[in-house]
Short mmCIF file of C-alpha atoms and ligand atoms in Angstrom, two decimals:
data_model
loop_
_atom_site.label_atom_id
_atom_site.label_comp_id
_atom_site.label_asym_id
_atom_site.label_seq_id
_atom_site.Cartn_x
_atom_site.Cartn_y
_atom_site.Cartn_z
CA MET A 1167 14.41 -10.90 -11.89
CA LYS A 1168 16.30 -12.16 -8.72
CA ILE A 1169 17.84 -15.27 -9.24
CA LEU A 1170 20.53 -16.85 -6.17
CA ILE A 1171 22.65 -19.84 -7.53
CA ILE A 1172 23.77 -22.44 -5.74
CA GLY A 1173 27.01 -23.52 -6.55
CA GLY A 1174 27.60 -20.60 -9.18
CA LYS A 1175 31.35 -20.84 -8.87
CA GLY A 1176 31.93 -24.21 -9.93
CA THR A 1177 32.50 -25.47 -13.43
CA ILE A 1178 28.22 -25.36 -14.35
CA GLY A 1179 27.79 -22.86 -12.23
CA LYS A 1180 30.18 -20.22 -12.84
CA ARG A 1181 28.45 -20.46 -16.57
CA ILE A 1182 24.87 -20.55 -15.70
CA SER A 1183 25.61 -17.29 -13.27
CA GLU A 1184 28.29 -14.95 -16.03
CA HIS A 1185 25.35 -16.12 -18.42
CA LEU A 1186 21.72 -15.00 -16.35
CA THR A 1187 24.06 -11.50 -15.30
CA ARG A 1188 23.70 -10.32 -18.28
CA LYS A 1189 19.63 -9.50 -18.04
CA HIS A 1190 18.94 -10.34 -14.14
CA GLN A 1191 20.31 -9.34 -10.65
CA VAL A 1192 22.17 -13.36 -9.81
CA LEU A 1193 23.46 -14.06 -6.66
CA ILE A 1194 26.03 -16.90 -6.12
CA GLY A 1195 25.40 -19.83 -2.69
CA GLY A 1196 28.07 -21.85 -1.63
CA ARG A 1197 29.73 -23.94 0.07
CA SER A 1198 33.26 -21.27 0.68
CA ALA A 1199 32.65 -18.62 -1.23
CA GLY A 1200 29.69 -16.45 -2.99
CA ASP A 1201 27.07 -13.45 -1.29
CA VAL A 1202 25.67 -16.22 0.77
CA ILE A 1203 27.75 -18.73 2.36
CA VAL A 1204 25.81 -21.69 2.40
CA ASP A 1205 25.84 -26.04 2.65
CA ILE A 1206 22.89 -27.92 0.92
CA ALA A 1207 23.74 -30.84 3.12
CA ASP A 1208 22.10 -28.50 5.89
CA SER A 1209 19.52 -27.62 6.26
CA ARG A 1210 19.86 -25.11 8.86
CA SER A 1211 22.26 -23.57 6.03
CA ILE A 1212 19.69 -23.29 3.62
CA GLN A 1213 16.90 -22.09 6.08
CA ALA A 1214 18.77 -19.52 7.43
CA MET A 1215 20.14 -18.21 3.98
CA PHE A 1216 16.53 -17.90 2.35
CA GLU A 1217 16.24 -16.03 5.77
CA SER A 1218 18.87 -13.73 5.03
CA VAL A 1219 18.09 -13.04 1.03
CA ALA A 1220 14.68 -12.13 0.42
CA GLY A 1221 12.71 -11.32 -2.43
CA LEU A 1222 14.03 -14.07 -4.76
CA ASP A 1223 12.29 -14.61 -8.76
CA ALA A 1224 13.98 -18.14 -8.80
CA VAL A 1225 16.15 -20.01 -7.10
CA VAL A 1226 19.66 -22.82 -9.59
CA CYS A 1227 20.87 -25.26 -7.82
CA ALA A 1228 24.55 -26.67 -9.31
CA ALA A 1229 25.58 -27.88 -6.51
CA GLY A 1230 25.47 -31.46 -4.91
CA GLU A 1231 27.79 -34.50 -4.22
CA ALA A 1232 28.12 -38.29 -4.05
CA LYS A 1233 30.55 -41.04 -4.14
CA TRP A 1234 32.36 -42.38 -7.21
CA ALA A 1235 33.66 -45.23 -6.87
CA PRO A 1236 32.79 -49.72 -7.10
CA PHE A 1237 29.82 -50.79 -5.87
CA ASP A 1238 31.26 -53.99 -3.63
CA SER A 1239 32.94 -51.69 -1.85
CA MET A 1240 30.93 -48.98 -1.05
CA THR A 1241 29.37 -49.18 2.52
CA GLU A 1242 26.76 -47.48 4.01
CA ASP A 1243 28.09 -43.42 5.26
CA ASP A 1244 29.31 -43.78 0.85
CA PHE A 1245 25.96 -43.26 0.30
CA THR A 1246 24.99 -40.92 2.82
CA ILE A 1247 27.32 -38.55 1.12
CA GLY A 1248 25.05 -38.14 -1.93
CA LEU A 1249 21.11 -38.68 -0.04
CA ARG A 1250 22.38 -35.46 2.28
CA SER A 1251 24.09 -33.68 -0.75
CA LYS A 1252 22.75 -33.92 -3.74
CA LEU A 1253 19.67 -35.42 -3.26
CA MET A 1254 18.76 -33.63 0.44
CA GLY A 1255 20.41 -30.66 -0.50
CA GLN A 1256 18.07 -30.24 -2.54
CA VAL A 1257 14.17 -31.04 -1.93
CA ASN A 1258 14.96 -29.26 1.55
CA LEU A 1259 15.53 -25.73 -1.74
CA VAL A 1260 12.77 -26.27 -1.85
CA ARG A 1261 11.30 -28.27 0.79
CA ILE A 1262 12.32 -24.54 2.85
CA GLY A 1263 12.33 -22.33 -0.26
CA GLN A 1264 8.74 -22.56 -2.08
CA HIS A 1265 7.99 -20.62 1.52
CA TYR A 1266 9.58 -18.20 1.11
CA LEU A 1267 10.13 -17.46 -3.23
CA ASN A 1268 8.42 -14.49 -4.53
CA ALA A 1269 5.48 -15.96 -6.85
CA GLY A 1270 5.76 -17.78 -9.79
CA GLY A 1271 9.18 -18.29 -9.07
CA SER A 1272 11.36 -21.35 -9.58
CA PHE A 1273 13.36 -23.60 -8.83
CA THR A 1274 15.86 -25.42 -11.27
CA LEU A 1275 18.04 -28.72 -8.97
CA THR A 1276 20.43 -30.66 -11.50
CA THR A 1277 20.62 -33.26 -11.66
CA GLY A 1278 22.63 -35.61 -14.36
CA ILE A 1279 22.56 -38.72 -17.71
CA LEU A 1280 23.72 -40.97 -14.51
CA ALA A 1281 20.47 -40.91 -14.21
CA ASP A 1282 19.59 -42.22 -17.34
CA HIS A 1283 22.76 -43.62 -18.55
CA PRO A 1284 24.95 -45.12 -15.71
CA VAL A 1285 28.15 -45.76 -15.95
CA ARG A 1286 30.53 -47.92 -13.36
CA LEU A 1287 31.13 -46.37 -10.37
CA THR A 1288 28.16 -44.66 -9.64
CA THR A 1289 25.30 -45.93 -8.14
CA SER A 1290 25.21 -43.23 -6.07
CA ALA A 1291 25.00 -40.25 -8.03
CA ALA A 1292 22.67 -42.29 -11.02
CA LEU A 1293 20.51 -43.16 -7.71
CA VAL A 1294 20.52 -39.47 -6.35
CA ASN A 1295 19.61 -37.97 -9.83
CA GLY A 1296 16.94 -40.59 -10.83
CA GLY A 1297 14.88 -39.15 -7.06
CA ILE A 1298 15.98 -35.88 -7.75
CA HIS A 1299 13.64 -36.28 -11.01
CA SER A 1300 10.63 -38.08 -9.46
CA LEU A 1301 11.06 -35.12 -6.08
CA VAL A 1302 10.41 -32.98 -9.59
CA LYS A 1303 7.33 -34.42 -11.29
CA ALA A 1304 5.32 -35.21 -8.01
CA ALA A 1305 6.39 -32.01 -6.10
CA SER A 1306 5.38 -29.36 -9.32
CA LEU A 1307 2.21 -30.93 -8.62
CA GLU A 1308 1.80 -29.54 -4.94
CA LEU A 1309 3.64 -26.19 -5.89
CA LYS A 1310 1.42 -23.51 -4.70
CA ASN A 1311 1.92 -19.23 -5.57
CA GLY A 1312 2.55 -20.32 -9.20
CA LEU A 1313 6.05 -21.46 -8.11
CA ARG A 1314 7.70 -23.46 -10.74
CA ILE A 1315 9.72 -26.85 -10.62
CA ASN A 1316 12.08 -28.29 -13.10
CA ALA A 1317 15.24 -30.21 -13.67
CA VAL A 1318 18.37 -29.56 -15.59
CA SER A 1319 20.34 -33.30 -16.85
CA SER A 1320 23.12 -33.05 -18.77
CA GLY A 1321 25.79 -35.17 -20.34
CA LEU A 1322 29.33 -34.57 -19.53
CA VAL A 1323 29.76 -30.95 -19.95
CA GLU A 1324 32.71 -29.47 -22.42
CA ASP A 1325 34.44 -27.79 -19.95
CA ALA A 1326 34.07 -30.79 -17.25
CA VAL A 1327 35.58 -33.28 -20.34
CA ASP A 1328 39.25 -32.64 -18.66
CA LYS A 1329 38.95 -34.13 -15.48
CA TYR A 1330 35.64 -37.10 -16.51
CA ALA A 1331 36.71 -37.77 -20.49
CA ASP A 1332 37.86 -41.29 -19.06
CA TYR A 1333 34.78 -41.61 -17.25
CA PHE A 1334 32.59 -41.94 -20.04
CA PRO A 1335 34.33 -44.12 -22.58
CA GLY A 1336 31.73 -42.92 -26.22
CA HIS A 1337 30.37 -40.57 -25.28
CA ASN A 1338 29.89 -36.77 -26.81
CA PRO A 1339 29.83 -33.79 -24.57
CA ILE A 1340 27.64 -31.46 -24.23
CA PRO A 1341 28.90 -27.99 -25.45
CA MET A 1342 28.32 -25.11 -22.73
CA SER A 1343 26.17 -23.14 -24.77
CA LYS A 1344 22.96 -25.79 -24.55
CA VAL A 1345 23.95 -26.97 -21.09
CA ILE A 1346 23.09 -22.90 -20.27
CA ASN A 1347 20.22 -22.21 -22.44
CA ALA A 1348 18.82 -25.33 -20.18
CA TYR A 1349 18.87 -23.45 -17.71
CA VAL A 1350 18.02 -20.37 -18.79
CA ARG A 1351 14.91 -22.72 -20.26
CA SER A 1352 13.92 -23.40 -17.15
CA VAL A 1353 14.65 -20.08 -15.23
CA GLU A 1354 13.27 -17.18 -18.42
CA GLY A 1355 10.09 -20.41 -19.65
CA HIS A 1356 6.99 -21.87 -18.20
CA GLY A 1357 7.79 -25.73 -17.92
CA THR A 1358 7.49 -27.23 -15.03
CA GLY A 1359 7.53 -29.96 -13.40
CA GLU A 1360 9.58 -30.80 -16.89
CA ILE A 1361 13.77 -33.04 -16.46
CA ILE A 1362 15.15 -30.59 -19.44
CA ARG A 1363 17.56 -33.89 -20.59
CA ILE A 1364 20.72 -33.06 -22.99
CA TYR A 1365 22.33 -36.36 -24.27
CA ASP A 1366 23.70 -36.87 -27.48
CA ASN A 1367 23.78 -40.18 -28.74
CA CYS A 1368 22.71 -42.02 -25.44
N1 NAP B 2552 30.08 -31.81 -15.18
C1 NAP B 2552 28.95 -32.48 -14.94
O1 NAP B 2552 29.89 -32.66 -16.54
C2 NAP B 2552 28.46 -32.57 -15.42
C3 NAP B 2552 27.10 -33.23 -15.65
C4 NAP B 2552 25.68 -33.42 -15.58
C5 NAP B 2552 25.48 -32.43 -14.65
N2 NAP B 2552 26.74 -32.52 -12.50
C6 NAP B 2552 26.95 -31.92 -12.34
O2 NAP B 2552 26.51 -30.68 -11.97
C7 NAP B 2552 26.18 -30.02 -10.80
C8 NAP B 2552 27.87 -29.42 -10.91
O3 NAP B 2552 28.71 -29.89 -11.27
P1 NAP B 2552 30.09 -29.20 -11.31
O4 NAP B 2552 30.45 -29.85 -12.90
O5 NAP B 2552 29.71 -27.55 -12.04
O6 NAP B 2552 31.03 -29.80 -10.39
P2 NAP B 2552 32.68 -28.56 -9.51
O7 NAP B 2552 33.23 -27.82 -10.57
O8 NAP B 2552 32.55 -28.90 -8.53
O9 NAP B 2552 31.13 -26.90 -8.93
C9 NAP B 2552 30.84 -27.46 -7.34
C10 NAP B 2552 29.81 -26.00 -6.88
O10 NAP B 2552 28.54 -26.23 -5.80
C11 NAP B 2552 29.41 -26.17 -4.56
N3 NAP B 2552 28.63 -26.98 -3.64
C12 NAP B 2552 28.84 -27.79 -3.82
N4 NAP B 2552 28.51 -28.70 -2.84
C13 NAP B 2552 28.21 -27.60 -1.55
C14 NAP B 2552 27.44 -27.58 -0.57
N5 NAP B 2552 27.00 -28.31 0.92
N6 NAP B 2552 26.74 -26.87 0.07
C15 NAP B 2552 26.48 -25.37 -0.82
N7 NAP B 2552 27.38 -25.48 -2.17
C16 NAP B 2552 28.11 -26.51 -3.10
C17 NAP B 2552 31.44 -25.75 -5.05
O11 NAP B 2552 31.78 -24.60 -4.40
P3 NAP B 2552 32.79 -24.69 -3.00
O12 NAP B 2552 34.04 -25.73 -4.37
O13 NAP B 2552 32.59 -24.24 -2.17
O14 NAP B 2552 32.87 -26.21 -2.38
C18 NAP B 2552 30.98 -25.55 -6.34
O15 NAP B 2552 30.90 -23.61 -6.86
C19 NAP B 2552 26.72 -31.19 -9.73
O16 NAP B 2552 25.48 -32.49 -8.80
C20 NAP B 2552 26.64 -32.66 -10.62
O17 NAP B 2552 27.25 -33.85 -10.71
C21 NAP B 2552 27.89 -31.84 -13.54
#
């Protein structure tokens, strides 16, 4: 398969890329580095990316940002960061990409445990993750040409523990092998409309 991994140089993305490269042709998309430079917060950039990369069988998105801050300090602009990047960025990848992917292709989006088990400071990230879960279920009913769509929703991943552990008291980190397998299941499996949840003890 020819697979584009957006955010393929990030914490999660680089582990997926390393794994999928063993069996597939993998291209990395990123904002500052990669085979294709793309900013998912800009739909024109997404359109240009699909114009420049032909014959894709799968798009994996392991990118997207949202502001973390106390709810009583969040401004409308603060919410807009997550809405433009992680929410509409991934919506636009599918909305535009459906017209470019090979028949039988797949989209794998990334959300996270905050959709189901939020922690403090995450109203925006939780909102955006939940929105993507609903998008996946609804879009799977309408995608044509055998296209599939799933989301991977992981708990705090092992490789990010140093950065985020204090925000997730009592959470068991998810081993990277389990995280990778969730993406493999979406890309190489046959399911669609699935939210692949990898949580431990929630
Ligand atoms: N880390 C966790 O424990 C965890 C758990 C569950 C879910 N998630 C979710 O998984 C996703 C990836 O997390 P991560 O920890 O791997 O993040 P990360 O280490 O910060 O990596 C993110 C990658 O995405 C790229 N990127 C960011 N914004 C982009 C944009 N607008 N357009 C294109 N590329 C962009 C970055 O490229 P540049 O550096 O070039 O900007 C970077 O390569 C996030 O949505 C996060 O919420 C993370």
